[in-house]
mmCIF file of C-alpha atoms and ligand atoms in Angstrom:
data_model
loop_
_atom_site.group_PDB
_atom_site.id
_atom_site.type_symbol
_atom_site.label_atom_id
_atom_site.label_comp_id
_atom_site.label_asym_id
_atom_site.label_seq_id
_atom_site.Cartn_x
_atom_site.Cartn_y
_atom_site.Cartn_z
ATOM 1 C CA MET A 1 -51.119 -80.140 -232.855
ATOM 2 C CA THR A 2 -53.855 -77.546 -233.161
ATOM 3 C CA GLU A 3 -53.160 -74.019 -234.263
ATOM 4 C CA MET A 4 -53.854 -72.729 -230.754
ATOM 5 C CA GLU A 5 -51.440 -75.260 -229.243
ATOM 6 C CA LEU A 6 -48.732 -74.022 -231.604
ATOM 7 C CA ILE A 7 -49.515 -70.451 -230.569
ATOM 8 C CA GLU A 8 -49.256 -71.483 -226.915
ATOM 9 C CA LYS A 9 -45.782 -72.932 -227.593
ATOM 10 C CA ALA A 10 -44.763 -69.589 -229.077
ATOM 11 C CA LYS A 11 -46.128 -67.813 -225.994
ATOM 12 C CA GLU A 12 -44.010 -70.045 -223.739
ATOM 13 C CA ALA A 13 -40.906 -69.161 -225.772
ATOM 14 C CA LEU A 14 -41.724 -65.455 -225.532
ATOM 15 C CA LYS A 15 -41.060 -65.641 -221.777
ATOM 16 C CA TYR A 16 -37.357 -66.181 -222.490
ATOM 17 C CA ALA A 17 -36.947 -63.197 -224.800
ATOM 18 C CA TYR A 18 -33.852 -61.126 -224.026
ATOM 19 C CA VAL A 19 -34.946 -57.616 -224.951
ATOM 20 C CA PRO A 20 -33.282 -55.006 -222.701
ATOM 21 C CA TYR A 21 -33.183 -52.454 -225.546
ATOM 22 C CA SER A 22 -36.511 -52.680 -227.376
ATOM 23 C CA ARG A 23 -38.634 -54.296 -224.646
ATOM 24 C CA PHE A 24 -40.432 -55.940 -227.573
ATOM 25 C CA ARG A 25 -40.832 -59.604 -226.672
ATOM 26 C CA VAL A 26 -41.432 -62.109 -229.453
ATOM 27 C CA GLY A 27 -41.838 -65.872 -229.350
ATOM 28 C CA ALA A 28 -42.007 -68.328 -232.234
ATOM 29 C CA ALA A 29 -42.888 -71.997 -232.649
ATOM 30 C CA LEU A 30 -41.779 -73.637 -235.896
ATOM 31 C CA GLU A 31 -43.420 -76.935 -236.819
ATOM 32 C CA ALA A 32 -41.418 -79.457 -238.840
ATOM 33 C CA SER A 33 -43.120 -81.744 -241.358
ATOM 34 C CA ASP A 34 -43.046 -84.642 -238.866
ATOM 35 C CA GLY A 35 -44.776 -82.534 -236.203
ATOM 36 C CA THR A 36 -41.703 -81.730 -234.125
ATOM 37 C CA VAL A 37 -41.852 -78.154 -232.828
ATOM 38 C CA PHE A 38 -38.858 -75.881 -232.296
ATOM 39 C CA THR A 39 -39.322 -72.695 -230.334
ATOM 40 C CA GLY A 40 -37.365 -69.476 -230.300
ATOM 41 C CA CYS A 41 -37.376 -66.010 -228.792
ATOM 42 C CA ASN A 42 -35.695 -62.800 -229.805
ATOM 43 C CA VAL A 43 -32.227 -62.299 -228.359
ATOM 44 C CA GLU A 44 -30.950 -58.731 -228.503
ATOM 45 C CA ASN A 45 -27.394 -57.478 -228.285
ATOM 46 C CA SER A 46 -25.878 -54.118 -227.370
ATOM 47 C CA ALA A 47 -24.397 -54.216 -230.876
ATOM 48 C CA TYR A 48 -27.865 -54.059 -232.441
ATOM 49 C CA PRO A 49 -27.169 -55.877 -235.737
ATOM 50 C CA ASN A 50 -26.214 -58.968 -233.740
ATOM 51 C CA THR A 51 -29.798 -59.340 -232.575
ATOM 52 C CA TYR A 52 -31.602 -62.586 -233.419
ATOM 53 C CA CYS A 53 -35.313 -62.613 -234.131
ATOM 54 C CA ALA A 54 -37.487 -65.326 -232.585
ATOM 55 C CA GLU A 55 -38.255 -66.869 -235.979
ATOM 56 C CA ARG A 56 -34.604 -67.265 -236.963
ATOM 57 C CA THR A 57 -33.719 -68.576 -233.503
ATOM 58 C CA ALA A 58 -36.289 -71.353 -233.961
ATOM 59 C CA LEU A 59 -35.141 -72.022 -237.532
ATOM 60 C CA VAL A 60 -31.472 -72.313 -236.594
ATOM 61 C CA LYS A 61 -32.320 -74.625 -233.701
ATOM 62 C CA ALA A 62 -34.294 -76.878 -236.065
ATOM 63 C CA VAL A 63 -31.796 -76.979 -238.916
ATOM 64 C CA SER A 64 -28.922 -77.570 -236.512
ATOM 65 C CA GLU A 65 -30.767 -80.674 -235.311
ATOM 66 C CA GLY A 66 -31.262 -82.070 -238.803
ATOM 67 C CA TYR A 67 -34.697 -80.697 -239.753
ATOM 68 C CA ARG A 68 -35.190 -79.023 -243.124
ATOM 69 C CA LYS A 69 -38.888 -79.272 -243.948
ATOM 70 C CA PHE A 70 -41.453 -77.137 -242.188
ATOM 71 C CA THR A 71 -45.186 -76.605 -242.409
ATOM 72 C CA ARG A 72 -46.174 -73.786 -240.031
ATOM 73 C CA ILE A 73 -44.735 -71.159 -237.744
ATOM 74 C CA ALA A 74 -46.647 -69.357 -235.009
ATOM 75 C CA ILE A 75 -45.291 -65.982 -233.930
ATOM 76 C CA VAL A 76 -46.564 -64.052 -230.920
ATOM 77 C CA ALA A 77 -45.711 -60.681 -229.398
ATOM 78 C CA GLU A 78 -46.920 -58.496 -226.568
ATOM 79 C CA LYS A 79 -47.097 -55.084 -228.236
ATOM 80 C CA ALA A 80 -48.031 -55.475 -231.903
ATOM 81 C CA MET A 81 -48.964 -58.003 -234.588
ATOM 82 C CA PRO A 82 -45.602 -59.701 -235.196
ATOM 83 C CA TYR A 83 -45.323 -60.262 -238.919
ATOM 84 C CA PRO A 84 -41.784 -61.480 -239.643
ATOM 85 C CA CYS A 85 -39.141 -58.995 -240.776
ATOM 86 C CA GLY A 86 -37.551 -59.238 -244.212
ATOM 87 C CA ALA A 87 -34.498 -61.103 -242.949
ATOM 88 C CA CYS A 88 -36.660 -63.770 -241.322
ATOM 89 C CA ARG A 89 -38.842 -64.111 -244.416
ATOM 90 C CA GLN A 90 -35.743 -64.713 -246.530
ATOM 91 C CA SER A 91 -34.282 -67.195 -244.022
ATOM 92 C CA LEU A 92 -37.522 -69.171 -243.834
ATOM 93 C CA LEU A 93 -37.921 -69.111 -247.633
ATOM 94 C CA GLU A 94 -34.713 -71.141 -247.924
ATOM 95 C CA PHE A 95 -36.429 -74.163 -246.367
ATOM 96 C CA ALA A 96 -40.167 -73.669 -246.665
ATOM 97 C CA PRO A 97 -41.515 -71.375 -249.429
ATOM 98 C CA ASP A 98 -45.066 -72.533 -248.686
ATOM 99 C CA LEU A 99 -44.760 -72.113 -244.928
ATOM 100 C CA GLU A 100 -47.947 -71.017 -243.204
ATOM 101 C CA ILE A 101 -47.286 -67.909 -241.137
ATOM 102 C CA ILE A 102 -49.547 -67.564 -238.097
ATOM 103 C CA VAL A 103 -49.222 -64.306 -236.196
ATOM 104 C CA HIS A 104 -50.973 -63.705 -232.910
ATOM 105 C CA TRP A 105 -51.315 -60.646 -230.738
ATOM 106 C CA ASN A 106 -53.859 -59.301 -228.319
ATOM 107 C CA GLY A 107 -56.195 -62.252 -228.809
ATOM 108 C CA LYS A 108 -56.254 -61.915 -232.602
ATOM 109 C CA THR A 109 -54.769 -64.343 -235.130
ATOM 110 C CA GLU A 110 -53.895 -63.609 -238.745
ATOM 111 C CA LYS A 111 -52.459 -66.013 -241.310
ATOM 112 C CA ALA A 112 -50.543 -65.798 -244.564
ATOM 113 C CA CYS A 113 -48.380 -67.915 -246.832
ATOM 114 C CA LEU A 114 -44.681 -67.056 -246.797
ATOM 115 C CA ARG A 115 -44.471 -67.105 -250.602
ATOM 116 C CA ASP A 116 -47.109 -64.364 -250.763
ATOM 117 C CA MET A 117 -45.255 -62.315 -248.150
ATOM 118 C CA LEU A 118 -41.938 -62.409 -250.017
ATOM 119 C CA SER A 119 -42.639 -62.176 -253.710
ATOM 120 C CA PHE A 120 -39.541 -62.706 -255.816
ATOM 121 C CA GLY A 121 -37.448 -63.706 -252.785
ATOM 122 C CA PHE A 122 -33.960 -64.947 -253.547
ATOM 123 C CA GLY A 123 -34.167 -68.737 -253.700
ATOM 124 C CA ALA A 124 -31.825 -71.639 -253.128
ATOM 125 C CA ASN A 125 -32.657 -72.763 -256.672
ATOM 126 C CA ALA A 126 -30.198 -70.122 -257.834
ATOM 127 C CA PHE A 127 -27.519 -72.609 -256.775
ATOM 128 C CA PRO A 128 -28.064 -76.143 -258.125
ATOM 129 C CA MET A 129 -27.921 -78.378 -255.033
ATOM 130 C CA GLU A 130 -26.348 -81.370 -256.829
ATOM 131 C CA GLU A 131 -23.302 -79.290 -257.668
ATOM 132 C CA ASN A 132 -22.985 -78.228 -254.046
ATOM 133 C CA GLY A 133 -23.359 -81.771 -252.754
ATOM 134 C CA GLU A 134 -26.262 -80.572 -250.642
ATOM 135 C CA ALA A 135 -29.201 -82.570 -252.018
ATOM 136 C CA GLU A 136 -31.872 -82.753 -249.291
HETATM 137 ZN ZN1 ZN B 201 -36.909 -61.142 -238.073
#
């Protein structure tokens, strides 16, 4: 899938954003290592902390279907360049420290590596996976 096709998937997901409070629509398309794409949109709640960002919506969909390795995520928004928030960076770091972040807004695309965006992020390697019975 080309980068623009991944961005288009994120734009499709943006249509489903539930944003009655912020009116800030975001869509994301997360690509797994086998090429499968999971999309997500932001889902707000009247109790604000219960809001889900588009990136974490896509991540939870993917992991809940058995995917744990990812290569790229495209994130689009209508009102500003949608770099992921700190919570999303940390959530994505758990599965893909070298994830390519592609943000798109107003016809412009910018890219970065997740590891560079979250220096010294808290990693799963703090908990040896063998001891948790969670290898792979
Ligand atoms: Zn976020």
